[in-house]
mmCIF file with all atom_site columns, C-alpha atoms in Angstrom:
data_model
loop_
_atom_site.group_PDB
_atom_site.id
_atom_site.type_symbol
_atom_site.label_atom_id
_atom_site.label_alt_id
_atom_site.label_comp_id
_atom_site.label_asym_id
_atom_site.label_entity_id
_atom_site.label_seq_id
_atom_site.pdbx_PDB_ins_code
_atom_site.Cartn_x
_atom_site.Cartn_y
_atom_site.Cartn_z
_atom_site.occupancy
_atom_site.B_iso_or_equiv
_atom_site.pdbx_formal_charge
_atom_site.auth_seq_id
_atom_site.auth_comp_id
_atom_site.auth_asym_id
_atom_site.auth_atom_id
_atom_site.pdbx_PDB_model_num
ATOM 1   C CA . MET A 1 1   ? 0.000   0.000  0.000  1.00 0.00 ? 186 MET A CA 1
ATOM 2   C CA . ARG A 1 2   ? 1.328   3.424  -1.019 1.00 0.00 ? 187 ARG A CA 1
ATOM 3   C CA . TRP A 1 3   ? 0.122   5.934  1.572  1.00 0.00 ? 188 TRP A CA 1
ATOM 4   C CA . GLN A 1 4   ? 0.661   8.846  -0.784 1.00 0.00 ? 189 GLN A CA 1
ATOM 5   C CA . ASP A 1 5   ? -1.871  7.346  -3.209 1.00 0.00 ? 190 ASP A CA 1
ATOM 6   C CA . LEU A 1 6   ? -4.654  7.254  -0.600 1.00 0.00 ? 191 LEU A CA 1
ATOM 7   C CA . ALA A 1 7   ? -7.325  9.872  -0.042 1.00 0.00 ? 192 ALA A CA 1
ATOM 8   C CA . PRO A 1 8   ? -6.122  12.481 2.490  1.00 0.00 ? 193 PRO A CA 1
ATOM 9   C CA . HIS A 1 9   ? -8.475  11.284 5.231  1.00 0.00 ? 194 HIS A CA 1
ATOM 10  C CA . HIS A 1 10  ? -7.038  7.755  4.936  1.00 0.00 ? 195 HIS A CA 1
ATOM 11  C CA . ARG A 1 11  ? -3.408  8.782  5.382  1.00 0.00 ? 196 ARG A CA 1
ATOM 12  C CA . LEU A 1 12  ? -1.369  8.461  8.550  1.00 0.00 ? 197 LEU A CA 1
ATOM 13  C CA . PRO A 1 13  ? -0.465  11.802 10.141 1.00 0.00 ? 198 PRO A CA 1
ATOM 14  C CA . PRO A 1 14  ? 3.278   12.608 10.116 1.00 0.00 ? 199 PRO A CA 1
ATOM 15  C CA . VAL A 1 15  ? 5.174   11.817 13.302 1.00 0.00 ? 200 VAL A CA 1
ATOM 16  C CA . ALA A 1 16  ? 8.659   12.146 14.786 1.00 0.00 ? 201 ALA A CA 1
ATOM 17  C CA . ALA A 1 17  ? 10.492  9.939  17.261 1.00 0.00 ? 202 ALA A CA 1
ATOM 18  C CA . GLY A 1 18  ? 9.761   10.800 20.854 1.00 0.00 ? 203 GLY A CA 1
ATOM 19  C CA . MET A 1 19  ? 6.400   12.437 20.210 1.00 0.00 ? 204 MET A CA 1
ATOM 20  C CA . ARG A 1 20  ? 3.649   11.954 22.781 1.00 0.00 ? 205 ARG A CA 1
ATOM 21  C CA . ILE A 1 21  ? 0.403   11.291 20.952 1.00 0.00 ? 206 ILE A CA 1
ATOM 22  C CA . GLY A 1 22  ? -3.049  10.723 22.388 1.00 0.00 ? 207 GLY A CA 1
ATOM 23  C CA . LEU A 1 23  ? -5.329  8.354  20.472 1.00 0.00 ? 208 LEU A CA 1
ATOM 24  C CA . TYR A 1 24  ? -9.021  9.174  20.738 1.00 0.00 ? 209 TYR A CA 1
ATOM 25  C CA . GLY A 1 25  ? -11.115 6.646  18.860 1.00 0.00 ? 210 GLY A CA 1
ATOM 26  C CA . GLY A 1 26  ? -14.795 6.647  18.002 1.00 0.00 ? 211 GLY A CA 1
ATOM 27  C CA . SER A 1 27  ? -17.397 6.928  15.294 1.00 0.00 ? 212 SER A CA 1
ATOM 28  C CA . PHE A 1 28  ? -17.603 10.728 15.736 1.00 0.00 ? 213 PHE A CA 1
ATOM 29  C CA . ASN A 1 29  ? -21.187 10.635 14.508 1.00 0.00 ? 214 ASN A CA 1
ATOM 30  C CA . PRO A 1 30  ? -21.164 13.535 14.916 1.00 0.00 ? 215 PRO A CA 1
ATOM 31  C CA . ALA A 1 31  ? -18.067 15.083 16.481 1.00 0.00 ? 216 ALA A CA 1
ATOM 32  C CA . HIS A 1 32  ? -19.123 17.636 19.090 1.00 0.00 ? 217 HIS A CA 1
ATOM 33  C CA . GLU A 1 33  ? -17.899 20.127 21.669 1.00 0.00 ? 218 GLU A CA 1
ATOM 34  C CA . GLY A 1 34  ? -17.542 17.360 24.262 1.00 0.00 ? 219 GLY A CA 1
ATOM 35  C CA . HIS A 1 35  ? -14.908 15.627 22.115 1.00 0.00 ? 220 HIS A CA 1
ATOM 36  C CA . ARG A 1 36  ? -13.028 18.901 21.764 1.00 0.00 ? 221 ARG A CA 1
ATOM 37  C CA . LYS A 1 37  ? -13.124 19.682 25.500 1.00 0.00 ? 222 LYS A CA 1
ATOM 38  C CA . VAL A 1 38  ? -11.873 16.198 26.409 1.00 0.00 ? 223 VAL A CA 1
ATOM 39  C CA . SER A 1 39  ? -9.042  16.603 23.909 1.00 0.00 ? 224 SER A CA 1
ATOM 40  C CA . LEU A 1 40  ? -7.990  20.023 25.195 1.00 0.00 ? 225 LEU A CA 1
ATOM 41  C CA . LEU A 1 41  ? -8.009  18.705 28.765 1.00 0.00 ? 226 LEU A CA 1
ATOM 42  C CA . ALA A 1 42  ? -5.892  15.707 27.747 1.00 0.00 ? 227 ALA A CA 1
ATOM 43  C CA . LEU A 1 43  ? -3.411  17.856 25.829 1.00 0.00 ? 228 LEU A CA 1
ATOM 44  C CA . GLN A 1 44  ? -2.839  19.945 28.936 1.00 0.00 ? 229 GLN A CA 1
ATOM 45  C CA . ARG A 1 45  ? -2.943  17.350 31.715 1.00 0.00 ? 230 ARG A CA 1
ATOM 46  C CA . LEU A 1 46  ? -1.024  14.594 29.875 1.00 0.00 ? 231 LEU A CA 1
ATOM 47  C CA . ARG A 1 47  ? 1.520   16.948 28.276 1.00 0.00 ? 232 ARG A CA 1
ATOM 48  C CA . LEU A 1 48  ? 0.836   15.585 24.798 1.00 0.00 ? 233 LEU A CA 1
ATOM 49  C CA . ASP A 1 49  ? 2.200   16.892 21.523 1.00 0.00 ? 234 ASP A CA 1
ATOM 50  C CA . GLN A 1 50  ? -0.872  15.865 19.547 1.00 0.00 ? 235 GLN A CA 1
ATOM 51  C CA . ILE A 1 51  ? -4.166  14.028 19.769 1.00 0.00 ? 236 ILE A CA 1
ATOM 52  C CA . TRP A 1 52  ? -5.411  11.969 16.866 1.00 0.00 ? 237 TRP A CA 1
ATOM 53  C CA . TRP A 1 53  ? -9.148  11.606 16.445 1.00 0.00 ? 238 TRP A CA 1
ATOM 54  C CA . LEU A 1 54  ? -9.462  8.131  14.959 1.00 0.00 ? 239 LEU A CA 1
ATOM 55  C CA . VAL A 1 55  ? -12.699 8.186  12.988 1.00 0.00 ? 240 VAL A CA 1
ATOM 56  C CA . SER A 1 56  ? -13.555 4.495  12.910 1.00 0.00 ? 241 SER A CA 1
ATOM 57  C CA . PRO A 1 57  ? -15.287 2.513  10.153 1.00 0.00 ? 242 PRO A CA 1
ATOM 58  C CA . GLY A 1 58  ? -17.769 1.439  12.857 1.00 0.00 ? 243 GLY A CA 1
ATOM 59  C CA . ASN A 1 59  ? -17.773 0.207  16.442 1.00 0.00 ? 244 ASN A CA 1
ATOM 60  C CA . PRO A 1 60  ? -17.948 -3.632 16.393 1.00 0.00 ? 245 PRO A CA 1
ATOM 61  C CA . LEU A 1 61  ? -20.077 -3.509 19.563 1.00 0.00 ? 246 LEU A CA 1
ATOM 62  C CA . LYS A 1 62  ? -22.712 -1.245 17.976 1.00 0.00 ? 247 LYS A CA 1
ATOM 63  C CA . ASP A 1 63  ? -25.071 -1.247 15.012 1.00 0.00 ? 248 ASP A CA 1
ATOM 64  C CA . HIS A 1 64  ? -23.530 1.001  12.375 1.00 0.00 ? 249 HIS A CA 1
ATOM 65  C CA . SER A 1 65  ? -25.771 0.173  9.426  1.00 0.00 ? 250 SER A CA 1
ATOM 66  C CA . ASN A 1 66  ? -26.844 3.835  9.178  1.00 0.00 ? 251 ASN A CA 1
ATOM 67  C CA . LEU A 1 67  ? -23.399 5.289  9.829  1.00 0.00 ? 252 LEU A CA 1
ATOM 68  C CA . PRO A 1 68  ? -22.377 8.088  7.411  1.00 0.00 ? 253 PRO A CA 1
ATOM 69  C CA . ASP A 1 69  ? -19.242 7.364  5.405  1.00 0.00 ? 254 ASP A CA 1
ATOM 70  C CA . THR A 1 70  ? -15.910 8.172  6.974  1.00 0.00 ? 255 THR A CA 1
ATOM 71  C CA . ALA A 1 71  ? -15.103 11.039 4.589  1.00 0.00 ? 256 ALA A CA 1
ATOM 72  C CA . ALA A 1 72  ? -18.228 12.904 5.725  1.00 0.00 ? 257 ALA A CA 1
ATOM 73  C CA . ARG A 1 73  ? -17.505 12.277 9.415  1.00 0.00 ? 258 ARG A CA 1
ATOM 74  C CA . VAL A 1 74  ? -13.867 13.341 9.002  1.00 0.00 ? 259 VAL A CA 1
ATOM 75  C CA . ALA A 1 75  ? -14.925 16.584 7.295  1.00 0.00 ? 260 ALA A CA 1
ATOM 76  C CA . GLN A 1 76  ? -17.416 17.368 10.066 1.00 0.00 ? 261 GLN A CA 1
ATOM 77  C CA . ALA A 1 77  ? -14.834 16.547 12.761 1.00 0.00 ? 262 ALA A CA 1
ATOM 78  C CA . LYS A 1 78  ? -12.211 18.785 11.143 1.00 0.00 ? 263 LYS A CA 1
ATOM 79  C CA . ALA A 1 79  ? -14.697 21.658 11.113 1.00 0.00 ? 264 ALA A CA 1
ATOM 80  C CA . MET A 1 80  ? -15.216 21.121 14.862 1.00 0.00 ? 265 MET A CA 1
ATOM 81  C CA . VAL A 1 81  ? -11.540 20.906 15.857 1.00 0.00 ? 266 VAL A CA 1
ATOM 82  C CA . SER A 1 82  ? -10.028 24.371 15.236 1.00 0.00 ? 267 SER A CA 1
ATOM 83  C CA . ASN A 1 83  ? -6.756  23.335 16.914 1.00 0.00 ? 268 ASN A CA 1
ATOM 84  C CA . PRO A 1 84  ? -3.597  22.356 14.988 1.00 0.00 ? 269 PRO A CA 1
ATOM 85  C CA . ARG A 1 85  ? -2.614  19.843 17.691 1.00 0.00 ? 270 ARG A CA 1
ATOM 86  C CA . ILE A 1 86  ? -5.789  17.812 17.165 1.00 0.00 ? 271 ILE A CA 1
ATOM 87  C CA . VAL A 1 87  ? -5.478  15.750 13.990 1.00 0.00 ? 272 VAL A CA 1
ATOM 88  C CA . VAL A 1 88  ? -8.418  13.944 12.389 1.00 0.00 ? 273 VAL A CA 1
ATOM 89  C CA . THR A 1 89  ? -7.765  10.720 10.464 1.00 0.00 ? 274 THR A CA 1
ATOM 90  C CA . ALA A 1 90  ? -9.618  7.644  9.228  1.00 0.00 ? 275 ALA A CA 1
ATOM 91  C CA . PHE A 1 91  ? -6.543  5.536  8.509  1.00 0.00 ? 276 PHE A CA 1
ATOM 92  C CA . GLU A 1 92  ? -8.146  2.536  10.261 1.00 0.00 ? 277 GLU A CA 1
ATOM 93  C CA . GLU A 1 93  ? -10.429 2.104  7.263  1.00 0.00 ? 278 GLU A CA 1
ATOM 94  C CA . ALA A 1 94  ? -7.426  2.096  4.919  1.00 0.00 ? 279 ALA A CA 1
ATOM 95  C CA . ILE A 1 95  ? -5.588  -0.651 6.838  1.00 0.00 ? 280 ILE A CA 1
ATOM 96  C CA . GLY A 1 96  ? -8.744  -2.672 7.464  1.00 0.00 ? 281 GLY A CA 1
ATOM 97  C CA . THR A 1 97  ? -8.770  -2.705 11.274 1.00 0.00 ? 282 THR A CA 1
ATOM 98  C CA . ASN A 1 98  ? -12.050 -3.083 13.136 1.00 0.00 ? 283 ASN A CA 1
ATOM 99  C CA . TYR A 1 99  ? -10.747 -3.371 16.688 1.00 0.00 ? 284 TYR A CA 1
ATOM 100 C CA . THR A 1 100 ? -8.716  -1.013 18.863 1.00 0.00 ? 285 THR A CA 1
ATOM 101 C CA . VAL A 1 101 ? -6.208  -3.738 19.727 1.00 0.00 ? 286 VAL A CA 1
ATOM 102 C CA . GLU A 1 102 ? -5.426  -4.143 16.008 1.00 0.00 ? 287 GLU A CA 1
ATOM 103 C CA . THR A 1 103 ? -5.041  -0.407 15.484 1.00 0.00 ? 288 THR A CA 1
ATOM 104 C CA . ILE A 1 104 ? -2.654  -0.028 18.404 1.00 0.00 ? 289 ILE A CA 1
ATOM 105 C CA . ALA A 1 105 ? -0.584  -3.060 17.367 1.00 0.00 ? 290 ALA A CA 1
ATOM 106 C CA . PHE A 1 106 ? -0.222  -1.540 13.882 1.00 0.00 ? 291 PHE A CA 1
ATOM 107 C CA . LEU A 1 107 ? 0.862   1.857  15.254 1.00 0.00 ? 292 LEU A CA 1
ATOM 108 C CA . LYS A 1 108 ? 3.297   0.354  17.753 1.00 0.00 ? 293 LYS A CA 1
ATOM 109 C CA . GLN A 1 109 ? 4.968   -1.674 15.026 1.00 0.00 ? 294 GLN A CA 1
ATOM 110 C CA . ARG A 1 110 ? 5.133   1.215  12.571 1.00 0.00 ? 295 ARG A CA 1
ATOM 111 C CA . PHE A 1 111 ? 6.191   3.891  15.078 1.00 0.00 ? 296 PHE A CA 1
ATOM 112 C CA . PRO A 1 112 ? 8.131   2.130  17.870 1.00 0.00 ? 297 PRO A CA 1
ATOM 113 C CA . LEU A 1 113 ? 9.710   5.381  19.109 1.00 0.00 ? 298 LEU A CA 1
ATOM 114 C CA . VAL A 1 114 ? 6.442   7.264  19.548 1.00 0.00 ? 299 VAL A CA 1
ATOM 115 C CA . HIS A 1 115 ? 4.728   7.370  22.958 1.00 0.00 ? 300 HIS A CA 1
ATOM 116 C CA . PHE A 1 116 ? 1.039   6.654  22.431 1.00 0.00 ? 301 PHE A CA 1
ATOM 117 C CA . VAL A 1 117 ? -1.679  7.168  25.054 1.00 0.00 ? 302 VAL A CA 1
ATOM 118 C CA . TRP A 1 118 ? -5.169  5.747  24.568 1.00 0.00 ? 303 TRP A CA 1
ATOM 119 C CA . LEU A 1 119 ? -7.896  8.184  25.645 1.00 0.00 ? 304 LEU A CA 1
ATOM 120 C CA . MET A 1 120 ? -11.333 7.027  26.737 1.00 0.00 ? 305 MET A CA 1
ATOM 121 C CA . GLY A 1 121 ? -14.296 8.363  28.645 1.00 0.00 ? 306 GLY A CA 1
ATOM 122 C CA . ALA A 1 122 ? -15.282 6.862  31.993 1.00 0.00 ? 307 ALA A CA 1
ATOM 123 C CA . ASP A 1 123 ? -18.291 5.270  30.284 1.00 0.00 ? 308 ASP A CA 1
ATOM 124 C CA . ASN A 1 124 ? -15.907 3.259  28.102 1.00 0.00 ? 309 ASN A CA 1
ATOM 125 C CA . LEU A 1 125 ? -13.875 2.095  31.087 1.00 0.00 ? 310 LEU A CA 1
ATOM 126 C CA . ALA A 1 126 ? -17.086 0.664  32.577 1.00 0.00 ? 311 ALA A CA 1
ATOM 127 C CA . GLY A 1 127 ? -17.373 -1.683 29.586 1.00 0.00 ? 312 GLY A CA 1
ATOM 128 C CA . PHE A 1 128 ? -13.693 -1.982 28.685 1.00 0.00 ? 313 PHE A CA 1
ATOM 129 C CA . HIS A 1 129 ? -13.593 -5.674 29.656 1.00 0.00 ? 314 HIS A CA 1
ATOM 130 C CA . HIS A 1 130 ? -15.920 -6.394 26.715 1.00 0.00 ? 315 HIS A CA 1
ATOM 131 C CA . TRP A 1 131 ? -13.385 -5.054 24.194 1.00 0.00 ? 316 TRP A CA 1
ATOM 132 C CA . ARG A 1 132 ? -11.422 -7.589 22.187 1.00 0.00 ? 317 ARG A CA 1
ATOM 133 C CA . GLY A 1 133 ? -7.896  -7.910 23.614 1.00 0.00 ? 318 GLY A CA 1
ATOM 134 C CA . TRP A 1 134 ? -8.487  -5.286 26.304 1.00 0.00 ? 319 TRP A CA 1
ATOM 135 C CA . GLN A 1 135 ? -5.663  -6.564 28.489 1.00 0.00 ? 320 GLN A CA 1
ATOM 136 C CA . ASP A 1 136 ? -3.339  -6.548 25.460 1.00 0.00 ? 321 ASP A CA 1
ATOM 137 C CA . ILE A 1 137 ? -4.296  -2.913 24.893 1.00 0.00 ? 322 ILE A CA 1
ATOM 138 C CA . ALA A 1 138 ? -3.254  -2.115 28.470 1.00 0.00 ? 323 ALA A CA 1
ATOM 139 C CA . ARG A 1 139 ? 0.092   -3.815 27.882 1.00 0.00 ? 324 ARG A CA 1
ATOM 140 C CA . MET A 1 140 ? 0.769   -1.892 24.659 1.00 0.00 ? 325 MET A CA 1
ATOM 141 C CA . VAL A 1 141 ? -0.159  1.678  25.573 1.00 0.00 ? 326 VAL A CA 1
ATOM 142 C CA . SER A 1 142 ? -0.840  3.777  28.633 1.00 0.00 ? 327 SER A CA 1
ATOM 143 C CA . ILE A 1 143 ? -4.491  4.711  29.131 1.00 0.00 ? 328 ILE A CA 1
ATOM 144 C CA . ALA A 1 144 ? -6.056  7.967  30.274 1.00 0.00 ? 329 ALA A CA 1
ATOM 145 C CA . VAL A 1 145 ? -9.653  7.777  31.445 1.00 0.00 ? 330 VAL A CA 1
ATOM 146 C CA . ILE A 1 146 ? -11.544 11.080 31.404 1.00 0.00 ? 331 ILE A CA 1
ATOM 147 C CA . ASP A 1 147 ? -14.376 11.395 33.922 1.00 0.00 ? 332 ASP A CA 1
ATOM 148 C CA . ARG A 1 148 ? -17.945 11.782 32.653 1.00 0.00 ? 333 ARG A CA 1
ATOM 149 C CA . PRO A 1 149 ? -21.083 12.747 34.547 1.00 0.00 ? 334 PRO A CA 1
ATOM 150 C CA . GLY A 1 150 ? -22.849 9.718  35.996 1.00 0.00 ? 335 GLY A CA 1
ATOM 151 C CA . TRP A 1 151 ? -20.018 7.278  35.268 1.00 0.00 ? 336 TRP A CA 1
ATOM 152 C CA . THR A 1 152 ? -17.406 7.922  37.957 1.00 0.00 ? 337 THR A CA 1
ATOM 153 C CA . LEU A 1 153 ? -18.435 5.158  40.364 1.00 0.00 ? 338 LEU A CA 1
ATOM 154 C CA . SER A 1 154 ? -19.419 2.492  37.827 1.00 0.00 ? 339 SER A CA 1
ATOM 155 C CA . ALA A 1 155 ? -16.184 3.047  35.895 1.00 0.00 ? 340 ALA A CA 1
ATOM 156 C CA . THR A 1 156 ? -13.884 2.775  38.891 1.00 0.00 ? 341 THR A CA 1
ATOM 157 C CA . ALA A 1 157 ? -15.846 -0.246 40.160 1.00 0.00 ? 342 ALA A CA 1
ATOM 158 C CA . SER A 1 158 ? -15.739 -2.054 36.807 1.00 0.00 ? 343 SER A CA 1
ATOM 159 C CA . LYS A 1 159 ? -14.036 -5.377 36.131 1.00 0.00 ? 344 LYS A CA 1
ATOM 160 C CA . SER A 1 160 ? -11.271 -3.778 34.082 1.00 0.00 ? 345 SER A CA 1
ATOM 161 C CA . ALA A 1 161 ? -10.576 -1.158 36.759 1.00 0.00 ? 346 ALA A CA 1
ATOM 162 C CA . HIS A 1 162 ? -10.230 -3.901 39.377 1.00 0.00 ? 347 HIS A CA 1
ATOM 163 C CA . VAL A 1 163 ? -7.944  -6.038 37.207 1.00 0.00 ? 348 VAL A CA 1
ATOM 164 C CA . LEU A 1 164 ? -5.743  -3.029 36.401 1.00 0.00 ? 349 LEU A CA 1
ATOM 165 C CA . ALA A 1 165 ? -5.978  -1.419 39.852 1.00 0.00 ? 350 ALA A CA 1
ATOM 166 C CA . ARG A 1 166 ? -2.315  -1.930 40.770 1.00 0.00 ? 351 ARG A CA 1
ATOM 167 C CA . TYR A 1 167 ? -1.233  -0.100 37.611 1.00 0.00 ? 352 TYR A CA 1
ATOM 168 C CA . ARG A 1 168 ? -3.291  3.035  38.283 1.00 0.00 ? 353 ARG A CA 1
ATOM 169 C CA . LYS A 1 169 ? -1.213  6.185  38.650 1.00 0.00 ? 354 LYS A CA 1
ATOM 170 C CA . PRO A 1 170 ? -2.121  9.075  40.956 1.00 0.00 ? 355 PRO A CA 1
ATOM 171 C CA . GLU A 1 171 ? -3.812  11.858 39.049 1.00 0.00 ? 356 GLU A CA 1
ATOM 172 C CA . ASN A 1 172 ? -1.020  14.277 39.962 1.00 0.00 ? 357 ASN A CA 1
ATOM 173 C CA . GLN A 1 173 ? 1.338   12.114 37.868 1.00 0.00 ? 358 GLN A CA 1
ATOM 174 C CA . ALA A 1 174 ? -0.777  12.394 34.725 1.00 0.00 ? 359 ALA A CA 1
ATOM 175 C CA . SER A 1 175 ? 1.837   14.520 32.971 1.00 0.00 ? 360 SER A CA 1
ATOM 176 C CA . CYS A 1 176 ? 4.280   11.576 33.120 1.00 0.00 ? 361 CYS A CA 1
ATOM 177 C CA . LEU A 1 177 ? 1.821   8.923  31.920 1.00 0.00 ? 362 LEU A CA 1
ATOM 178 C CA . ALA A 1 178 ? 3.123   8.782  28.337 1.00 0.00 ? 363 ALA A CA 1
ATOM 179 C CA . ASP A 1 179 ? 6.581   7.825  29.605 1.00 0.00 ? 364 ASP A CA 1
ATOM 180 C CA . SER A 1 180 ? 5.430   5.304  32.217 1.00 0.00 ? 365 SER A CA 1
ATOM 181 C CA . THR A 1 181 ? 6.371   1.637  32.322 1.00 0.00 ? 366 THR A CA 1
ATOM 182 C CA . LEU A 1 182 ? 3.399   -0.359 31.040 1.00 0.00 ? 367 LEU A CA 1
ATOM 183 C CA . PRO A 1 183 ? 0.735   -1.151 32.044 1.00 0.00 ? 368 PRO A CA 1
ATOM 184 C CA . ALA A 1 184 ? -0.170  2.294  33.363 1.00 0.00 ? 369 ALA A CA 1
ATOM 185 C CA . TRP A 1 185 ? -3.377  4.284  33.521 1.00 0.00 ? 370 TRP A CA 1
ATOM 186 C CA . VAL A 1 186 ? -4.802  7.354  35.181 1.00 0.00 ? 371 VAL A CA 1
ATOM 187 C CA . PHE A 1 187 ? -8.297  8.617  35.933 1.00 0.00 ? 372 PHE A CA 1
ATOM 188 C CA . ILE A 1 188 ? -8.586  12.340 35.190 1.00 0.00 ? 373 ILE A CA 1
ATOM 189 C CA . HIS A 1 189 ? -11.144 14.601 36.800 1.00 0.00 ? 374 HIS A CA 1
ATOM 190 C CA . GLY A 1 190 ? -11.920 18.021 35.405 1.00 0.00 ? 375 GLY A CA 1
ATOM 191 C CA . PRO A 1 191 ? -14.667 20.035 33.732 1.00 0.00 ? 376 PRO A CA 1
ATOM 192 C CA . ARG A 1 192 ? -17.164 17.370 32.661 1.00 0.00 ? 377 ARG A CA 1
ATOM 193 C CA . THR A 1 193 ? -19.569 17.313 29.760 1.00 0.00 ? 378 THR A CA 1
ATOM 194 C CA . ALA A 1 194 ? -22.706 15.226 29.354 1.00 0.00 ? 379 ALA A CA 1
ATOM 195 C CA . LEU A 1 195 ? -22.755 15.719 25.592 1.00 0.00 ? 380 LEU A CA 1
ATOM 196 C CA . SER A 1 196 ? -22.872 12.556 23.525 1.00 0.00 ? 381 SER A CA 1
ATOM 197 C CA . SER A 1 197 ? -23.143 11.812 19.815 1.00 0.00 ? 382 SER A CA 1
ATOM 198 C CA . THR A 1 198 ? -26.111 9.531  20.494 1.00 0.00 ? 383 THR A CA 1
ATOM 199 C CA . GLN A 1 199 ? -28.066 12.349 22.163 1.00 0.00 ? 384 GLN A CA 1
ATOM 200 C CA . MET A 1 200 ? -27.257 14.720 19.331 1.00 0.00 ? 385 MET A CA 1
ATOM 201 C CA . ARG A 1 201 ? -28.510 12.253 16.712 1.00 0.00 ? 386 ARG A CA 1
ATOM 202 C CA . GLN A 1 202 ? -31.718 11.688 18.675 1.00 0.00 ? 387 GLN A CA 1
ATOM 203 C CA . GLN A 1 203 ? -32.354 15.427 18.927 1.00 0.00 ? 388 GLN A CA 1
ATOM 204 C CA . LYS A 1 204 ? -32.198 15.703 15.131 1.00 0.00 ? 389 LYS A CA 1
ATOM 205 C CA . LYS A 1 205 ? -34.932 13.108 14.634 1.00 0.00 ? 390 LYS A CA 1
#
């Protein structure tokens, strides 16, 4: 595969050795202010160089039969971003990955000198143990969990949180997470948003 021959939204963003990059995956259907606020918080608290919004072909755990194509979702997400350190890409579709564990394995192999951090909301931590290869994900990248209204207790009481409890870092060490020995994760509190793509789609109906 020649990356330069792909559509721009399918290409991998440029990187340099030693960069600290947050990976924020999702359908982004649509991208909204909540995504942007989480990203800005993560950039600051985790001391990241960039955050990549990984616009997925479709969540394997959800029905995506009515999902708009990736090019449309990428364009909408780019219009929302307005920050040069937040990069929108749909390269997962180009390499044919459907699961986060596959995406991370690909990136780790291709960019072994880049420090990746997986970003997820507290709602995702609550169901993280249902993800394919979730413990492999924790061994490959550090994880930052961003608090969300109504999910704090269920997330921290979840199966995955219990299994990974001994690897949890104090929140005041969040800025060092990208350089931590793996597994490593942190739960970040801050300004919370209840916005969700699902709610926004329902409001349009």
